[in-house]
């Protein structure tokens, strides 16, 4: 997993729960907290931090992942190179499609070891999109938060249905519809 995810998570913990909580998390998890945005790290470290933060705060790991996805969207979006396809993207649905058709392809070109999630599109219309999220990292709730952050960025109101298709969370079906 790319280091930018780790650095963004650390920033979120510090801003929402305080530097003391972040320090305690790192200490209790034997994590030095030294990550670079372009480095690659084992996603299990992030999962361990989320689970420990959940125990400390009483907030479920799923909700913490969702909030993380919401908060990280704008920073990830800002880090994308300005390509013609991104500049012409004006809606949540267009952006979701670009994640699979452009962004994940570019990530793999830059970082051959990268294993980004995959979106398998089932159906699309002007008001609705259905796709399966597939990831060995099993972070569908981060994806849920990213979808919410994306809709907020594009000033759209959406309704999201999330249905796990695998017990481990490696495959999740999302149905995203414009709210009426």
Coordinates of N, CA, C and O in Angstrom, one line a residue:
X1 N 0.9 -1.2 0.0 CA 0.0 0.0 0.0 C 0.9 1.2 0.0 O 1.9 1.3 0.7
X2 N 0.5 2.2 -0.8 CA 1.3 3.4 -0.9 C 1.3 4.2 0.4 O 0.3 4.3 1.1
X3 N 2.4 4.8 0.7 CA 2.6 5.6 1.9 C 1.7 6.8 2.1 O 1.4 7.2 3.2
X4 N 1.2 7.3 1.0 CA 0.3 8.5 1.1 C -0.9 8.1 1.9 O -1.4 8.9 2.7
X5 N -1.3 6.9 1.8 CA -2.5 6.4 2.6 C -2.1 6.4 4.1 O -2.9 6.9 5.0
X6 N -0.9 6.0 4.5 CA -0.5 6.0 5.9 C -0.4 7.4 6.4 O -0.8 7.7 7.5
X7 N 0.3 8.3 5.6 CA 0.5 9.7 6.1 C -0.8 10.4 6.2 O -1.0 11.2 7.2
X8 N -1.8 10.1 5.3 CA -3.1 10.8 5.4 C -3.8 10.2 6.7 O -4.5 11.0 7.3
X9 N -3.7 8.9 7.0 CA -4.3 8.4 8.1 C -3.8 9.0 9.4 O -4.5 9.4 10.3
X10 N -2.5 9.2 9.5 CA -1.8 9.8 10.6 C -2.3 11.2 10.8 O -2.6 11.7 11.9
X11 N -2.4 11.9 9.7 CA -3.0 13.3 9.8 C -4.4 13.3 10.3 O -4.8 14.2 11.1
X12 N -5.2 12.4 9.8 CA -6.6 12.3 10.3 C -6.7 12.1 11.8 O -7.4 12.7 12.5
X13 N -5.9 11.1 12.2 CA -5.9 10.7 13.7 C -5.5 12.0 14.5 O -6.1 12.3 15.5
X14 N -4.4 12.6 14.1 CA -4.0 13.8 14.8 C -5.0 14.9 14.8 O -5.3 15.5 15.9
X15 N -5.7 15.2 13.7 CA -6.6 16.3 13.6 C -7.9 15.9 14.4 O -8.5 16.8 15.0
X16 N -8.4 14.7 14.3 CA -9.7 14.3 14.9 C -9.5 13.9 16.4 O -10.5 14.1 17.2
X17 N -8.4 13.3 16.7 CA -8.3 12.7 18.1 C -7.1 13.3 18.9 O -7.0 13.0 20.1
X18 N -6.2 14.0 18.2 CA -5.1 14.7 18.9 C -3.8 13.9 18.8 O -3.8 12.7 18.5
X19 N -2.7 14.7 18.9 CA -1.4 14.2 18.8 C -1.1 13.1 19.9 O -0.4 12.1 19.6
X20 N -1.6 13.3 21.0 CA -1.4 12.3 22.1 C -2.0 11.0 21.7 O -1.4 9.9 22.0
X21 N -3.2 10.9 21.2 CA -3.8 9.7 20.7 C -3.0 9.0 19.6 O -2.7 7.8 19.7
X22 N -2.5 9.8 18.7 CA -1.6 9.3 17.6 C -0.4 8.7 18.2 O 0.0 7.5 17.9
X23 N 0.3 9.4 19.1 CA 1.5 8.9 19.8 C 1.2 7.6 20.5 O 2.0 6.6 20.5
X24 N 0.1 7.5 21.2 CA -0.3 6.3 22.0 C -0.5 5.1 21.0 O -0.1 4.0 21.2
X25 N -1.2 5.4 19.9 CA -1.4 4.3 18.9 C -0.1 3.8 18.4 O 0.0 2.5 18.3
X26 N 0.8 4.7 18.0 CA 2.0 4.2 17.5 C 2.8 3.4 18.5 O 3.5 2.4 18.2
X27 N 2.8 3.9 19.7 CA 3.6 3.3 20.8 C 3.0 1.9 21.1 O 3.7 0.9 21.1
X28 N 1.7 1.8 21.2 CA 1.0 0.5 21.6 C 1.1 -0.5 20.4 O 1.1 -1.7 20.7
X29 N 1.2 0.0 19.2 CA 1.3 -0.9 18.1 C 2.8 -1.2 17.6 O 3.0 -1.9 16.6
X30 N 3.7 -0.7 18.4 CA 5.1 -0.8 18.0 C 5.4 -0.4 16.6 O 6.2 -1.0 15.9
X31 N 4.8 0.7 16.2 CA 4.9 1.3 14.9 C 5.7 2.6 15.1 O 5.2 3.5 15.8
X32 N 6.8 2.8 14.4 CA 7.5 4.0 14.5 C 6.8 5.2 13.8 O 7.1 6.4 14.1
X33 N 5.9 4.9 12.9 CA 5.1 6.0 12.3 C 5.9 6.8 11.3 O 5.6 7.9 10.9
X34 N 7.0 6.1 10.7 CA 7.8 6.8 9.7 C 7.4 6.2 8.3 O 7.7 5.1 8.0
X35 N 6.7 7.1 7.6 CA 6.2 6.7 6.3 C 6.4 7.9 5.3 O 6.3 9.0 5.7
X36 N 6.8 7.5 4.1 CA 6.9 8.5 3.1 C 5.7 8.3 2.1 O 5.2 7.2 1.9
X37 N 5.3 9.4 1.5 CA 4.1 9.3 0.7 C 4.3 8.4 -0.5 O 3.3 7.7 -1.0
X38 N 5.5 8.3 -1.0 CA 5.7 7.4 -2.2 C 6.3 6.0 -1.9 O 6.4 5.2 -2.7
X39 N 6.5 5.8 -0.6 CA 7.0 4.4 -0.2 C 5.8 3.4 -0.2 O 4.7 3.8 -0.4
X40 N 6.2 2.1 -0.2 CA 5.2 1.1 -0.1 C 5.3 0.3 1.2 O 6.4 0.0 1.6
X41 N 4.1 0.1 1.8 CA 4.1 -0.5 3.1 C 3.0 -1.6 3.2 O 2.1 -1.6 2.4
X42 N 3.2 -2.5 4.1 CA 2.3 -3.6 4.3 C 0.9 -3.0 4.9 O 0.9 -2.3 5.9
X43 N -0.1 -3.3 4.2 CA -1.4 -2.7 4.6 C -1.9 -3.3 6.0 O -2.7 -2.7 6.6
X44 N -1.3 -4.4 6.4 CA -1.7 -4.9 7.7 C -1.3 -4.0 8.8 O -2.0 -3.9 9.9
X45 N -0.3 -3.1 8.6 CA 0.0 -2.1 9.6 C -1.1 -1.1 9.8 O -1.4 -0.7 10.9
X46 N -1.6 -0.7 8.7 CA -2.8 0.3 8.7 C -4.0 -0.4 9.4 O -4.6 0.3 10.2
X47 N -4.3 -1.6 9.0 CA -5.4 -2.3 9.6 C -5.2 -2.4 11.2 O -6.1 -2.1 11.9
X48 N -4.0 -2.7 11.6 CA -3.7 -2.8 13.0 C -3.9 -1.4 13.7 O -4.5 -1.4 14.8
X49 N -3.5 -0.3 13.1 CA -3.8 1.0 13.6 C -5.2 1.3 13.7 O -5.7 1.9 14.7
X50 N -6.0 1.0 12.7 CA -7.4 1.2 12.7 C -8.1 0.4 13.8 O -9.0 1.0 14.5
X51 N -7.8 -0.8 14.0 CA -8.4 -1.7 15.0 C -8.0 -1.1 16.4 O -8.9 -1.0 17.3
X52 N -6.8 -0.7 16.6 CA -6.4 -0.2 17.9 C -7.1 1.2 18.1 O -7.6 1.4 19.3
X53 N -7.2 2.0 17.1 CA -8.0 3.3 17.3 C -9.4 3.0 17.6 O -10.0 3.7 18.4
X54 N -10.0 2.0 17.0 CA -11.4 1.6 17.3 C -11.5 1.2 18.8 O -12.5 1.6 19.4
X55 N -10.6 0.4 19.3 CA -10.7 0.1 20.7 C -10.5 1.3 21.6 O -11.2 1.3 22.7
X56 N -9.7 2.2 21.2 CA -9.5 3.4 22.1 C -10.7 4.4 22.0 O -11.0 5.0 23.0
X57 N -11.4 4.4 20.9 CA -12.4 5.4 20.7 C -13.8 4.9 20.8 O -14.8 5.6 21.0
X58 N -14.0 3.6 20.7 CA -15.3 3.0 20.7 C -16.0 3.1 19.4 O -17.2 2.8 19.3
X59 N -15.3 3.6 18.4 CA -15.9 3.8 17.0 C -15.5 2.5 16.2 O -14.4 2.1 16.3
X60 N -16.5 1.9 15.5 CA -16.2 0.7 14.8 C -15.1 0.9 13.8 O -15.0 2.0 13.2
X61 N -14.3 -0.2 13.5 CA -13.3 -0.1 12.5 C -13.9 0.3 11.1 O -13.3 1.1 10.4
X62 N -15.1 -0.2 10.8 CA -15.8 0.1 9.6 C -16.1 1.6 9.5 O -15.9 2.3 8.4
X63 N -16.6 2.2 10.5 CA -16.9 3.6 10.5 C -15.6 4.5 10.5 O -15.6 5.5 9.8
X64 N -14.5 4.0 11.1 CA -13.3 4.7 11.0 C -12.7 4.7 9.6 O -12.2 5.7 9.1
X65 N -12.9 3.6 8.9 CA -12.4 3.5 7.5 C -13.3 4.4 6.7 O -12.7 5.1 5.8
X66 N -14.6 4.4 6.9 CA -15.5 5.3 6.1 C -15.1 6.8 6.2 O -15.0 7.5 5.3
X67 N -14.9 7.2 7.5 CA -14.5 8.6 7.7 C -13.2 8.9 7.1 O -13.0 10.0 6.6
X68 N -12.2 7.9 7.2 CA -10.9 8.1 6.6 C -11.1 8.3 5.1 O -10.5 9.2 4.5
X69 N -11.9 7.5 4.4 CA -12.1 7.6 3.0 C -12.7 9.0 2.6 O -12.3 9.6 1.7
X70 N -13.7 9.4 3.4 CA -14.2 10.8 3.2 C -13.2 11.9 3.2 O -13.1 12.7 2.4
X71 N -12.4 11.8 4.3 CA -11.4 12.9 4.5 C -10.2 12.8 3.6 O -9.7 13.9 3.3
X72 N -9.9 11.7 3.1 CA -8.7 11.6 2.2 C -9.0 11.9 0.8 O -8.0 12.2 0.0
X73 N -10.2 11.9 0.4 CA -10.5 12.0 -1.0 C -9.9 13.3 -1.6 O -9.2 13.2 -2.7
X74 N -10.1 14.4 -1.0 CA -9.6 15.7 -1.6 C -8.1 15.7 -1.7 O -7.6 16.2 -2.7
X75 N -7.4 15.2 -0.8 CA -5.9 15.1 -0.9 C -5.5 14.2 -2.0 O -4.5 14.5 -2.7
X76 N -6.1 13.0 -2.1 CA -5.8 12.1 -3.2 C -6.1 12.7 -4.5 O -5.3 12.7 -5.5
X77 N -7.2 13.4 -4.6 CA -7.6 14.0 -5.9 C -6.6 15.1 -6.2 O -6.2 15.2 -7.4
X78 N -6.2 15.9 -5.3 CA -5.3 17.0 -5.5 C -3.9 16.5 -6.0 O -3.1 17.1 -6.6
X79 N -3.6 15.2 -5.6 CA -2.3 14.7 -5.9 C -2.2 14.1 -7.3 O -1.2 13.7 -7.8
X80 N -3.4 14.0 -7.9 CA -3.4 13.4 -9.3 C -2.8 14.4 -10.3 O -3.1 15.6 -10.2
X81 N -2.1 13.8 -11.3 CA -1.6 14.7 -12.3 C -2.8 15.3 -13.1 O -3.8 14.6 -13.3
X82 N -2.6 16.5 -13.6 CA -3.7 17.1 -14.3 C -3.7 16.6 -15.7 O -3.0 17.1 -16.6
X83 N -4.5 15.6 -16.0 CA -4.7 15.1 -17.4 C -6.0 15.6 -18.0 O -6.9 15.9 -17.2
X84 N -6.0 15.6 -19.3 CA -7.2 16.0 -19.9 C -8.5 15.3 -19.5 O -9.5 15.9 -19.3
X85 N -8.4 14.0 -19.2 CA -9.5 13.2 -18.8 C -10.0 13.6 -17.4 O -11.2 13.6 -17.2
X86 N -9.1 14.0 -16.6 CA -9.5 14.4 -15.2 C -10.1 15.8 -15.3 O -11.1 16.1 -14.6
X87 N -9.6 16.7 -16.1 CA -10.1 18.0 -16.2 C -11.5 18.1 -16.8 O -12.3 18.9 -16.4
X88 N -11.8 17.1 -17.6 CA -13.2 17.0 -18.2 C -14.2 16.3 -17.3 O -15.3 16.3 -17.6
X89 N -13.7 15.7 -16.2 CA -14.5 15.0 -15.3 C -15.3 16.0 -14.4 O -14.7 16.8 -13.7
X90 N -16.6 15.9 -14.5 CA -17.5 16.9 -13.8 C -18.5 16.2 -12.9 O -19.2 16.9 -12.2
X91 N -18.5 14.9 -12.8 CA -19.5 14.2 -12.0 C -18.9 13.1 -11.2 O -17.8 12.6 -11.6
X92 N -19.6 12.6 -10.2 CA -19.2 11.5 -9.4 C -19.0 10.3 -10.3 O -18.0 9.5 -10.2
X93 N -20.0 10.0 -11.1 CA -20.0 8.8 -12.0 C -18.8 8.8 -12.9 O -18.2 7.8 -13.2
X94 N -18.6 10.0 -13.5 CA -17.4 10.1 -14.4 C -16.1 9.8 -13.7 O -15.2 9.1 -14.2
X95 N -16.0 10.3 -12.5 CA -14.8 10.1 -11.7 C -14.6 8.6 -11.3 O -13.5 8.1 -11.4
X96 N -15.7 8.0 -10.9 CA -15.6 6.6 -10.5 C -15.1 5.8 -11.7 O -14.2 4.9 -11.6
X97 N -15.6 6.1 -12.9 CA -15.2 5.3 -14.1 C -13.7 5.6 -14.4 O -13.0 4.7 -14.7
X98 N -13.3 6.9 -14.2 CA -11.9 7.2 -14.4 C -10.9 6.5 -13.4 O -9.8 6.3 -13.8
X99 N -11.4 6.2 -12.2 CA -10.6 5.5 -11.3 C -10.1 4.2 -11.9 O -8.9 3.9 -11.8
X100 N -11.0 3.5 -12.4 CA -10.6 2.2 -13.0 C -10.0 2.3 -14.4 O -9.0 1.7 -14.6
X101 N -10.5 3.2 -15.2 CA -10.0 3.3 -16.6 C -8.8 4.1 -16.8 O -8.1 4.0 -17.8
X102 N -8.4 4.9 -15.8 CA -7.2 5.8 -16.0 C -6.3 5.8 -14.7 O -5.1 5.4 -14.8
X103 N -6.9 6.1 -13.6 CA -6.0 6.3 -12.4 C -5.3 5.0 -12.0 O -4.1 5.0 -11.8
X104 N -6.0 3.9 -11.9 CA -5.4 2.7 -11.5 C -4.3 2.2 -12.5 O -3.3 1.6 -12.1
X105 N -4.6 2.5 -13.8 CA -3.6 2.1 -14.8 C -2.3 2.9 -14.7 O -1.2 2.4 -14.7
X106 N -2.5 4.2 -14.4 CA -1.3 5.1 -14.2 C -0.6 4.7 -13.0 O 0.7 4.8 -13.0
X107 N -1.3 4.4 -11.9 CA -0.6 3.9 -10.7 C 0.3 2.7 -10.9 O 1.4 2.7 -10.5
X108 N -0.2 1.8 -11.7 CA 0.5 0.6 -12.0 C 1.7 0.9 -12.9 O 2.8 0.2 -12.8
X109 N 1.6 1.9 -13.8 CA 2.8 2.3 -14.6 C 3.9 2.9 -13.7 O 5.0 2.6 -13.9
X110 N 3.5 3.7 -12.8 CA 4.4 4.4 -11.9 C 5.1 3.4 -10.9 O 6.2 3.5 -10.5
X111 N 4.2 2.5 -10.4 CA 4.7 1.6 -9.3 C 4.3 0.2 -9.7 O 3.1 -0.2 -9.4
X112 N 5.2 -0.5 -10.3 CA 4.9 -1.8 -10.8 C 4.4 -2.8 -9.8 O 3.7 -3.7 -10.1
X113 N 4.9 -2.6 -8.5 CA 4.5 -3.5 -7.5 C 3.1 -3.2 -6.9 O 2.5 -3.9 -6.1
X114 N 2.5 -2.1 -7.4 CA 1.2 -1.6 -6.9 C 0.1 -2.7 -7.2 O 0.1 -3.3 -8.3
X115 N -0.8 -2.8 -6.3 CA -2.0 -3.7 -6.5 C -3.2 -2.9 -6.1 O -3.8 -3.2 -5.0
X116 N -3.6 -2.0 -6.9 CA -4.8 -1.2 -6.5 C -6.1 -2.0 -6.6 O -6.1 -3.0 -7.3
X117 N -7.1 -1.5 -5.9 CA -8.4 -2.2 -6.0 C -8.9 -2.2 -7.5 O -8.4 -1.5 -8.3
X118 N -9.8 -3.1 -7.8 CA -10.4 -3.2 -9.1 C -11.9 -2.9 -9.0 O -12.5 -3.4 -8.1
X119 N -12.4 -2.2 -10.0 CA -13.8 -2.0 -10.1 C -14.3 -2.8 -11.3 O -13.8 -2.5 -12.4
X120 N -15.2 -3.7 -11.1 CA -15.9 -4.4 -12.2 C -17.3 -3.8 -12.4 O -18.1 -4.0 -11.5
X121 N -17.5 -3.1 -13.5 CA -18.7 -2.4 -13.7 C -19.8 -3.3 -14.2 O -19.6 -4.1 -15.1
X122 N -21.0 -3.3 -13.6 CA -22.1 -4.1 -13.9 C -23.1 -3.4 -14.8 O -23.5 -3.9 -15.8
X123 N -23.5 -2.2 -14.3 CA -24.4 -1.4 -15.1 C -24.1 0.1 -14.8 O -23.7 0.5 -13.7
X124 N -24.5 0.9 -15.8 CA -24.3 2.4 -15.7 C -25.4 3.1 -16.5 O -25.8 2.6 -17.5
X125 N -25.9 4.1 -15.9 CA -26.8 5.0 -16.6 C -26.5 6.4 -16.1 O -25.6 6.7 -15.3
X126 N -27.3 7.4 -16.6 CA -27.1 8.8 -16.2 C -27.3 9.0 -14.7 O -26.8 10.0 -14.1
X127 N -28.1 8.2 -14.0 CA -28.5 8.4 -12.6 C -28.1 7.3 -11.7 O -28.3 7.4 -10.5
X128 N -27.5 6.2 -12.2 CA -27.2 5.1 -11.4 C -26.0 4.3 -11.9 O -25.8 4.2 -13.1
X129 N -25.2 3.7 -11.0 CA -24.0 2.9 -11.4 C -23.9 1.8 -10.4 O -24.1 2.0 -9.2
X130 N -23.6 0.6 -10.9 CA -23.4 -0.5 -10.0 C -22.1 -1.2 -10.4 O -21.8 -1.4 -11.6
X131 N -21.3 -1.5 -9.4 CA -20.0 -2.1 -9.7 C -19.5 -2.9 -8.5 O -20.0 -2.7 -7.4
X132 N -18.6 -3.9 -8.8 CA -18.0 -4.6 -7.7 C -16.6 -4.1 -7.4 O -15.8 -3.9 -8.3
X133 N -16.4 -3.9 -6.1 CA -15.1 -3.5 -5.7 C -14.3 -4.8 -5.3 O -14.9 -5.6 -4.5
X134 N -13.1 -5.0 -5.8 CA -12.3 -6.1 -5.5 C -11.0 -5.7 -5.0 O -10.3 -4.9 -5.6
X135 N -10.6 -6.2 -3.8 CA -9.3 -5.8 -3.2 C -8.9 -6.8 -2.2 O -9.7 -7.2 -1.3
X136 N -7.7 -7.3 -2.3 CA -7.1 -8.2 -1.3 C -7.0 -7.5 0.1 O -6.9 -8.2 1.1
X137 N -7.0 -6.2 0.1 CA -6.9 -5.4 1.3 C -8.2 -5.3 2.1 O -8.2 -4.9 3.2
X138 N -9.3 -5.6 1.5 CA -10.6 -5.7 2.1 C -11.0 -4.4 2.8 O -11.4 -4.4 4.0
X139 N -10.9 -3.3 2.1 CA -11.2 -2.0 2.7 C -12.4 -1.4 2.0 O -12.3 -0.2 1.6
X140 N -13.4 -2.1 1.9 CA -14.6 -1.6 1.2 C -15.2 -0.3 1.9 O -15.8 0.5 1.2
X141 N -15.0 -0.2 3.2 CA -15.6 0.9 3.9 C -14.7 2.2 3.6 O -15.3 3.3 3.6
X142 N -13.4 2.0 3.3 CA -12.7 3.2 2.8 C -13.2 3.6 1.5 O -13.4 4.8 1.2
X143 N -13.5 2.6 0.6 CA -14.1 2.9 -0.7 C -15.4 3.7 -0.5 O -15.7 4.6 -1.2
X144 N -16.2 3.2 0.4 CA -17.5 3.9 0.7 C -17.3 5.4 1.0 O -17.9 6.3 0.5
X145 N -16.3 5.6 1.9 CA -16.0 7.0 2.3 C -15.5 7.8 1.1 O -15.8 9.0 1.0
X146 N -14.6 7.2 0.3 CA -14.1 7.8 -0.9 C -15.3 8.2 -1.8 O -15.3 9.3 -2.4
X147 N -16.2 7.3 -2.0 CA -17.4 7.7 -2.8 C -18.2 8.9 -2.3 O -18.5 9.8 -3.0
X148 N -18.3 8.9 -1.0 CA -19.0 10.0 -0.3 C -18.2 11.3 -0.5 O -18.8 12.4 -0.8
X149 N -16.9 11.2 -0.3 CA -16.0 12.4 -0.5 C -16.1 12.9 -1.9 O -16.0 14.1 -2.2
X150 N -16.1 12.0 -2.9 CA -16.2 12.3 -4.3 C -17.5 13.1 -4.6 O -17.4 14.1 -5.2
X151 N -18.6 12.5 -4.1 CA -19.9 13.2 -4.4 C -19.9 14.6 -3.7 O -20.4 15.6 -4.4
X152 N -19.3 14.7 -2.6 CA -19.2 16.1 -1.9 C -18.4 17.0 -2.8 O -18.8 18.2 -3.0
X153 N -17.3 16.5 -3.3 CA -16.4 17.3 -4.1 C -17.1 17.8 -5.4 O -17.0 19.0 -5.8
X154 N -18.0 17.0 -6.0 CA -18.7 17.4 -7.2 C -20.1 18.0 -6.9 O -20.9 18.2 -7.8
X155 N -20.3 18.3 -5.6 CA -21.6 18.9 -5.2 C -22.8 18.1 -5.6 O -23.8 18.7 -6.1
X156 N -22.7 16.8 -5.4 CA -23.8 15.9 -5.8 C -24.3 15.2 -4.5 O -23.5 14.9 -3.7
X157 N -25.6 14.9 -4.5 CA -26.2 14.1 -3.5 C -26.4 12.7 -4.1 O -27.1 12.6 -5.1
X158 N -25.8 11.7 -3.4 CA -26.0 10.4 -3.9 C -26.5 9.4 -2.7 O -26.4 9.8 -1.6
X159 N -27.0 8.3 -3.1 CA -27.4 7.3 -2.2 C -26.5 6.1 -2.6 O -26.4 5.7 -3.8
X160 N -25.9 5.5 -1.6 CA -25.0 4.4 -1.8 C -25.5 3.1 -1.1 O -25.8 3.2 0.1
X161 N -25.6 2.0 -1.8 CA -25.9 0.7 -1.2 C -24.6 -0.1 -1.3 O -24.0 -0.1 -2.3
X162 N -24.3 -0.7 -0.2 CA -23.0 -1.5 -0.1 C -23.4 -2.9 0.4 O -24.0 -3.1 1.4
X163 N -23.0 -3.9 -0.5 CA -23.4 -5.3 -0.1 C -22.1 -6.1 -0.2 O -21.6 -6.4 -1.3
X164 N -21.6 -6.7 0.9 CA -20.5 -7.6 0.8 C -20.9 -8.8 0.1 O -21.9 -9.4 0.3
X165 N -20.0 -9.2 -0.8 CA -20.2 -10.5 -1.6 C -19.3 -11.6 -1.1 O -19.5 -12.7 -1.5
X166 N -18.2 -11.2 -0.4 CA -17.3 -12.2 0.2 C -17.2 -11.9 1.7 O -17.2 -10.7 2.1
X167 N -17.2 -12.9 2.5 CA -17.2 -12.7 4.0 C -16.0 -11.9 4.5 O -16.1 -11.2 5.5
X168 N -14.9 -12.0 3.8 CA -13.7 -11.3 4.2 C -13.6 -9.8 3.7 O -12.7 -9.1 4.0
X169 N -14.6 -9.4 2.9 CA -14.7 -8.0 2.5 C -13.8 -7.8 1.2 O -13.7 -6.7 0.8
X170 N -13.3 -8.9 0.6 CA -12.5 -8.7 -0.6 C -13.3 -8.4 -1.8 O -12.7 -7.9 -2.8
X171 N -14.6 -8.6 -1.8 CA -15.5 -8.3 -2.9 C -16.7 -7.7 -2.3 O -17.4 -8.3 -1.5
X172 N -17.0 -6.4 -2.8 CA -18.2 -5.7 -2.3 C -18.9 -5.1 -3.5 O -18.3 -4.5 -4.4
X173 N -20.2 -5.2 -3.5 CA -21.0 -4.6 -4.6 C -21.5 -3.2 -4.1 O -22.1 -3.1 -3.0
X174 N -21.3 -2.2 -4.9 CA -21.8 -0.9 -4.7 C -22.8 -0.5 -5.7 O -22.6 -0.7 -6.9
X175 N -23.9 0.0 -5.3 CA -24.9 0.6 -6.1 C -25.0 2.1 -5.7 O -25.3 2.4 -4.6
X176 N -24.7 3.0 -6.7 CA -24.6 4.4 -6.4 C -25.7 5.1 -7.3 O -25.7 4.8 -8.5
X177 N -26.5 5.8 -6.7 CA -27.6 6.5 -7.4 C -27.7 8.0 -7.0 O -27.4 8.3 -5.9
X178 N -28.0 8.8 -8.0 CA -28.2 10.2 -7.7 C -29.4 10.3 -6.8 O -30.5 9.7 -7.1
X179 N -29.4 11.1 -5.8 CA -30.5 11.3 -4.9 C -31.5 12.3 -5.6 O -31.1 13.2 -6.3
X180 N -32.8 12.0 -5.4 CA -33.8 12.8 -6.1 C -34.1 14.1 -5.2 O -33.9 14.2 -4.1

